[in-house]
Amino acid sequence: MENSSGNDVFVMPGANRVTLTGELAEDFRNLRREAAGKVVEMCVLAHAVRAANINQSGDYNKSFSDWYSQNNMDRVFGGRPNFTKYASAGQVIFNNQKLLGKDLSQLPLAVSALYEIHDMTPDEMALCVEDHYTRDSITVTDKIQYKKKYKKPTPVIHGNATAASIKNWIKNWRSPPKTKSENRTVPFIQIFAHGSVYNMDKNTFEPTGKVTVTQLEEIQNAIIKTLGKTDEYIRVNSDFEKIKEGVTRRRNAAEKSAEKKRKKTKHGN
């Protein structure tokens, strides 16, 4: 709450407000829904702003850069990469609102956690709001063969989910760890990608290598489709997620470096 001077002022609730009743519990639930709603609203708005202010290379245009700097938006979001995280989270929430918008209290409040969701496919999201599923190989694509980690339904996406917990599920789902009883241990085929997958343009941050993450994902999906129902005797280990994370880390580092140079140039002028 604000007073007439615009400063935030909090008043300690009275004894009648803190009585342990069902009404108090409902007050907390309503506040939680409101908080989630505000975070989601910021994310969706950031998505709309980003969509309206990026150029063909996927970078922000000059108008956005000037606005962000002149209005001290660093104090709201931090650097522009953080704004992009809000926008990315907003995009996935907007595009999947029928699934994720049923009850906002099921969504984590942390933007870092919402950002991790943006990397999920619609099928993965549908699984994650239902329960905590596992599988022994990426060739297992039939839900009937999925396993549940816990006896009671325990969705991966829930109000208290963290970025680490969501990221860990994605990692294990897309690259299932080998179990102690695993018998599919005879080396069969190895596939290597060109190292230039990590190369990118210093200005646009777009990939410039002989192969891209998108192409590697297409190849992996084709392999899974070709293998079909061979998971009983074939286990596929994939390092695609590690490669993808490596590309993302390099892009984020390049963007932060470019942002520092822009600020230094501006202050120097």
Short mmCIF file of C-alpha atoms in Angstrom, two decimals:
data_model
loop_
_atom_site.label_atom_id
_atom_site.label_comp_id
_atom_site.label_asym_id
_atom_site.label_seq_id
_atom_site.Cartn_x
_atom_site.Cartn_y
_atom_site.Cartn_z
CA MET A 1 0.00 0.00 0.00
CA GLU A 2 1.07 3.59 -0.60
CA ASN A 3 0.60 6.75 1.46
CA SER A 4 0.10 10.25 0.06
CA SER A 5 3.86 10.71 -0.40
CA GLY A 6 4.05 7.64 -2.63
CA ASN A 7 6.05 5.57 -0.14
CA ASP A 8 5.13 1.98 0.71
CA VAL A 9 3.68 1.73 4.20
CA PHE A 10 2.66 -1.49 5.94
CA VAL A 11 0.44 -1.70 8.99
CA MET A 12 0.61 -4.74 11.26
CA PRO A 13 -2.74 -6.59 10.99
CA GLY A 14 -4.85 -6.65 14.13
CA ALA A 15 -5.69 -9.70 16.22
CA ASN A 16 -9.02 -10.20 14.42
CA ARG A 17 -7.22 -10.46 11.09
CA VAL A 18 -4.74 -13.12 12.20
CA THR A 19 -7.19 -15.46 13.91
CA LEU A 20 -6.63 -18.96 12.56
CA THR A 21 -9.84 -19.39 10.61
CA GLY A 22 -10.92 -20.63 7.21
CA GLU A 23 -11.34 -16.99 6.23
CA LEU A 24 -7.66 -16.33 6.98
CA ALA A 25 -6.66 -19.31 4.86
CA GLU A 26 -8.80 -17.98 2.01
CA ASP A 27 -7.14 -14.54 2.39
CA PHE A 28 -3.74 -16.16 1.82
CA ARG A 29 -5.03 -18.13 -1.16
CA ASN A 30 -6.46 -14.98 -2.73
CA LEU A 31 -3.22 -13.06 -2.18
CA ARG A 32 -1.30 -15.93 -3.76
CA ARG A 33 -3.60 -15.89 -6.81
CA GLU A 34 -3.25 -12.11 -7.09
CA ALA A 35 0.55 -12.32 -6.86
CA ALA A 36 0.66 -15.03 -9.53
CA GLY A 37 -1.68 -12.99 -11.70
CA LYS A 38 0.59 -9.94 -11.50
CA VAL A 39 3.69 -11.94 -12.40
CA VAL A 40 1.89 -13.56 -15.33
CA GLU A 41 0.59 -10.16 -16.44
CA MET A 42 4.14 -8.76 -16.44
CA CYS A 43 5.38 -11.73 -18.45
CA VAL A 44 2.62 -11.54 -21.06
CA LEU A 45 3.07 -7.75 -21.39
CA ALA A 46 6.83 -8.21 -21.79
CA HIS A 47 6.14 -10.79 -24.51
CA ALA A 48 3.91 -8.33 -26.39
CA VAL A 49 6.49 -5.53 -26.07
CA ARG A 50 9.29 -7.79 -27.28
CA ALA A 51 7.23 -9.04 -30.24
CA ALA A 52 6.57 -5.45 -31.30
CA ASN A 53 10.19 -4.32 -30.97
CA ILE A 54 12.53 -6.90 -32.44
CA ASN A 55 14.18 -6.77 -35.82
CA GLN A 56 14.60 -9.55 -38.36
CA SER A 57 17.69 -10.88 -36.60
CA GLY A 58 15.72 -11.30 -33.36
CA ASP A 59 17.47 -8.45 -31.52
CA TYR A 60 15.72 -5.42 -30.00
CA ASN A 61 15.39 -2.34 -32.18
CA LYS A 62 16.87 1.06 -31.30
CA SER A 63 13.53 2.46 -30.10
CA PHE A 64 13.30 -0.26 -27.48
CA SER A 65 16.92 0.18 -26.42
CA ASP A 66 16.42 3.93 -25.97
CA TRP A 67 13.16 3.44 -24.06
CA TYR A 68 14.70 0.80 -21.79
CA SER A 69 17.63 3.05 -20.95
CA GLN A 70 15.74 6.36 -20.61
CA ASN A 71 13.15 4.87 -18.28
CA ASN A 72 15.66 2.99 -16.09
CA MET A 73 14.00 -0.36 -16.75
CA ASP A 74 17.07 -2.05 -15.31
CA ARG A 75 15.55 -1.24 -11.92
CA VAL A 76 12.48 -3.27 -12.85
CA PHE A 77 13.92 -6.21 -14.78
CA GLY A 78 17.67 -5.99 -14.49
CA GLY A 79 19.53 -6.24 -17.79
CA ARG A 80 17.75 -6.83 -21.08
CA PRO A 81 18.44 -10.59 -20.96
CA ASN A 82 16.21 -10.67 -17.87
CA PHE A 83 13.50 -8.78 -19.74
CA THR A 84 13.78 -11.44 -22.42
CA LYS A 85 13.22 -14.11 -19.76
CA TYR A 86 9.97 -12.41 -18.75
CA ALA A 87 8.98 -12.21 -22.40
CA SER A 88 9.83 -15.86 -23.06
CA ALA A 89 7.79 -16.93 -20.04
CA GLY A 90 4.92 -14.73 -21.21
CA GLN A 91 5.02 -16.27 -24.66
CA VAL A 92 4.64 -19.82 -23.40
CA ILE A 93 1.89 -18.86 -20.95
CA PHE A 94 -0.02 -17.00 -23.66
CA ASN A 95 0.39 -19.75 -26.24
CA ASN A 96 -0.65 -22.43 -23.75
CA GLN A 97 -3.21 -20.53 -21.69
CA LYS A 98 -5.83 -23.28 -21.99
CA LEU A 99 -3.44 -25.56 -20.14
CA LEU A 100 -1.53 -23.18 -17.87
CA GLY A 101 -4.26 -20.61 -17.27
CA LYS A 102 -6.84 -22.88 -15.64
CA ASP A 103 -5.59 -21.97 -12.18
CA LEU A 104 -2.82 -19.38 -11.81
CA SER A 105 -2.06 -20.65 -8.31
CA GLN A 106 -0.53 -23.73 -9.97
CA LEU A 107 2.15 -21.57 -11.57
CA PRO A 108 5.38 -20.74 -9.71
CA LEU A 109 5.85 -17.08 -8.75
CA ALA A 110 9.54 -17.03 -9.65
CA VAL A 111 10.13 -15.82 -13.20
CA SER A 112 13.22 -18.03 -13.35
CA ALA A 113 10.93 -21.05 -12.89
CA LEU A 114 8.41 -19.77 -15.44
CA TYR A 115 11.27 -19.23 -17.86
CA GLU A 116 12.27 -22.90 -17.64
CA ILE A 117 8.75 -23.87 -18.71
CA HIS A 118 9.20 -21.99 -21.99
CA ASP A 119 11.54 -24.72 -23.21
CA MET A 120 8.91 -27.46 -22.84
CA THR A 121 6.85 -28.85 -25.69
CA PRO A 122 3.04 -28.77 -25.29
CA ASP A 123 3.09 -32.53 -24.65
CA GLU A 124 5.71 -32.13 -21.92
CA MET A 125 3.72 -29.34 -20.29
CA ALA A 126 0.57 -31.45 -20.31
CA LEU A 127 2.48 -34.19 -18.48
CA CYS A 128 4.00 -31.75 -15.98
CA VAL A 129 0.71 -30.24 -14.81
CA GLU A 130 -0.65 -33.76 -14.31
CA ASP A 131 2.09 -35.67 -12.49
CA HIS A 132 5.82 -36.41 -12.25
CA TYR A 133 6.43 -38.90 -15.03
CA THR A 134 9.71 -40.68 -15.83
CA ARG A 135 10.94 -42.97 -18.60
CA ASP A 136 13.93 -45.22 -19.22
CA SER A 137 14.76 -44.05 -22.75
CA ILE A 138 13.87 -41.21 -25.09
CA THR A 139 12.54 -43.84 -27.48
CA VAL A 140 9.66 -44.43 -25.03
CA THR A 141 6.96 -42.16 -26.46
CA ASP A 142 3.79 -43.99 -25.43
CA LYS A 143 2.23 -42.57 -22.25
CA ILE A 144 1.13 -46.05 -21.22
CA GLN A 145 4.79 -46.93 -20.74
CA TYR A 146 5.61 -43.85 -18.66
CA LYS A 147 6.30 -44.36 -14.96
CA LYS A 148 5.17 -42.20 -12.04
CA LYS A 149 7.87 -41.20 -9.59
CA TYR A 150 5.50 -40.85 -6.62
CA LYS A 151 2.46 -42.80 -5.39
CA LYS A 152 0.29 -39.69 -5.22
CA PRO A 153 -0.07 -37.25 -8.17
CA THR A 154 2.79 -34.77 -7.84
CA PRO A 155 2.85 -32.31 -10.78
CA VAL A 156 6.23 -30.97 -11.86
CA ILE A 157 4.63 -27.56 -12.49
CA HIS A 158 3.07 -26.28 -9.28
CA GLY A 159 2.99 -23.15 -7.19
CA ASN A 160 6.19 -23.88 -5.28
CA ALA A 161 8.18 -25.36 -8.16
CA THR A 162 11.67 -23.94 -8.59
CA ALA A 163 13.71 -23.32 -11.71
CA ALA A 164 16.07 -26.10 -10.59
CA SER A 165 13.29 -28.67 -10.09
CA ILE A 166 11.73 -27.95 -13.49
CA LYS A 167 15.10 -27.91 -15.24
CA ASN A 168 16.04 -31.20 -13.57
CA TRP A 169 12.85 -32.86 -14.80
CA ILE A 170 13.50 -31.66 -18.36
CA LYS A 171 17.08 -32.96 -18.18
CA ASN A 172 16.05 -36.41 -16.92
CA TRP A 173 13.10 -36.66 -19.29
CA ARG A 174 15.12 -35.84 -22.38
CA SER A 175 18.19 -37.78 -21.27
CA PRO A 176 17.02 -40.51 -18.86
CA PRO A 177 19.74 -41.65 -16.41
CA LYS A 178 20.82 -45.28 -16.56
CA THR A 179 19.27 -47.44 -13.84
CA LYS A 180 21.20 -50.00 -11.77
CA SER A 181 19.28 -52.84 -13.41
CA GLU A 182 19.92 -51.58 -16.94
CA ASN A 183 20.85 -54.37 -19.37
CA ARG A 184 21.08 -52.27 -22.53
CA THR A 185 24.78 -51.60 -22.06
CA VAL A 186 26.48 -52.88 -25.23
CA PRO A 187 27.92 -49.92 -27.24
CA PHE A 188 26.17 -49.77 -30.59
CA ILE A 189 26.32 -46.46 -32.50
CA GLN A 190 27.92 -43.08 -31.72
CA ILE A 191 26.92 -39.84 -33.45
CA PHE A 192 29.02 -36.67 -33.32
CA ALA A 193 28.05 -33.12 -34.28
CA HIS A 194 30.29 -30.43 -35.80
CA GLY A 195 31.87 -28.19 -33.16
CA SER A 196 30.76 -25.02 -34.94
CA VAL A 197 27.28 -25.55 -33.47
CA TYR A 198 28.44 -23.07 -30.80
CA ASN A 199 29.47 -20.37 -33.29
CA MET A 200 27.35 -17.22 -33.52
CA ASP A 201 27.45 -13.73 -34.98
CA LYS A 202 28.90 -11.19 -32.52
CA ASN A 203 26.28 -8.58 -33.37
CA THR A 204 23.07 -10.49 -34.02
CA PHE A 205 23.95 -13.58 -31.90
CA GLU A 206 22.49 -15.72 -34.68
CA PRO A 207 24.12 -19.14 -35.34
CA THR A 208 26.83 -19.17 -38.02
CA GLY A 209 28.12 -22.76 -37.78
CA LYS A 210 27.81 -25.62 -40.24
CA VAL A 211 25.03 -27.06 -38.04
CA THR A 212 22.55 -25.43 -35.63
CA VAL A 213 20.72 -26.57 -32.50
CA THR A 214 17.50 -26.64 -34.49
CA GLN A 215 19.01 -29.00 -37.04
CA LEU A 216 20.36 -31.27 -34.29
CA GLU A 217 16.92 -31.43 -32.71
CA GLU A 218 15.39 -32.38 -36.05
CA ILE A 219 17.98 -35.13 -36.46
CA GLN A 220 17.30 -36.45 -32.96
CA ASN A 221 13.54 -36.48 -33.55
CA ALA A 222 14.07 -38.36 -36.83
CA ILE A 223 16.21 -40.96 -35.04
CA ILE A 224 13.57 -41.49 -32.36
CA LYS A 225 10.87 -41.83 -35.01
CA THR A 226 12.97 -44.31 -36.99
CA LEU A 227 13.76 -46.48 -33.97
CA GLY A 228 10.09 -46.71 -33.10
CA LYS A 229 9.23 -49.28 -30.44
CA THR A 230 12.72 -50.62 -29.89
CA ASP A 231 13.10 -49.41 -26.31
CA GLU A 232 12.93 -52.97 -24.99
CA TYR A 233 16.41 -53.65 -26.37
CA ILE A 234 17.72 -50.25 -27.55
CA ARG A 235 18.56 -47.35 -25.20
CA VAL A 236 19.45 -43.96 -26.67
CA ASN A 237 21.63 -41.53 -24.73
CA SER A 238 21.47 -37.97 -26.00
CA ASP A 239 23.69 -34.99 -25.15
CA PHE A 240 21.43 -32.64 -27.10
CA GLU A 241 20.29 -30.79 -23.96
CA LYS A 242 23.92 -30.19 -22.91
CA ILE A 243 24.69 -28.77 -26.34
CA LYS A 244 21.57 -26.62 -26.25
CA GLU A 245 22.45 -25.29 -22.79
CA GLY A 246 25.98 -24.55 -23.97
CA VAL A 247 24.69 -22.52 -26.90
CA THR A 248 22.29 -20.64 -24.59
CA ARG A 249 25.06 -19.84 -22.10
CA ARG A 250 27.28 -18.47 -24.87
CA ARG A 251 24.44 -16.37 -26.29
CA ASN A 252 23.57 -14.94 -22.86
CA ALA A 253 27.23 -14.12 -22.20
CA ALA A 254 27.53 -12.43 -25.60
CA GLU A 255 24.36 -10.40 -25.00
CA LYS A 256 25.57 -9.25 -21.56
CA SER A 257 28.95 -8.29 -23.00
CA ALA A 258 27.29 -6.33 -25.82
CA GLU A 259 25.02 -4.58 -23.32
CA LYS A 260 27.99 -3.52 -21.19
CA LYS A 261 29.70 -2.11 -24.28
CA ARG A 262 26.55 -0.15 -25.21
CA LYS A 263 26.33 1.35 -21.73
CA LYS A 264 30.03 2.17 -21.69
CA THR A 265 29.81 3.81 -25.13
CA LYS A 266 26.74 5.81 -24.11
CA HIS A 267 28.30 7.07 -20.87
CA GLY A 268 31.52 7.81 -22.69
CA ASN A 269 29.64 10.02 -25.10
#
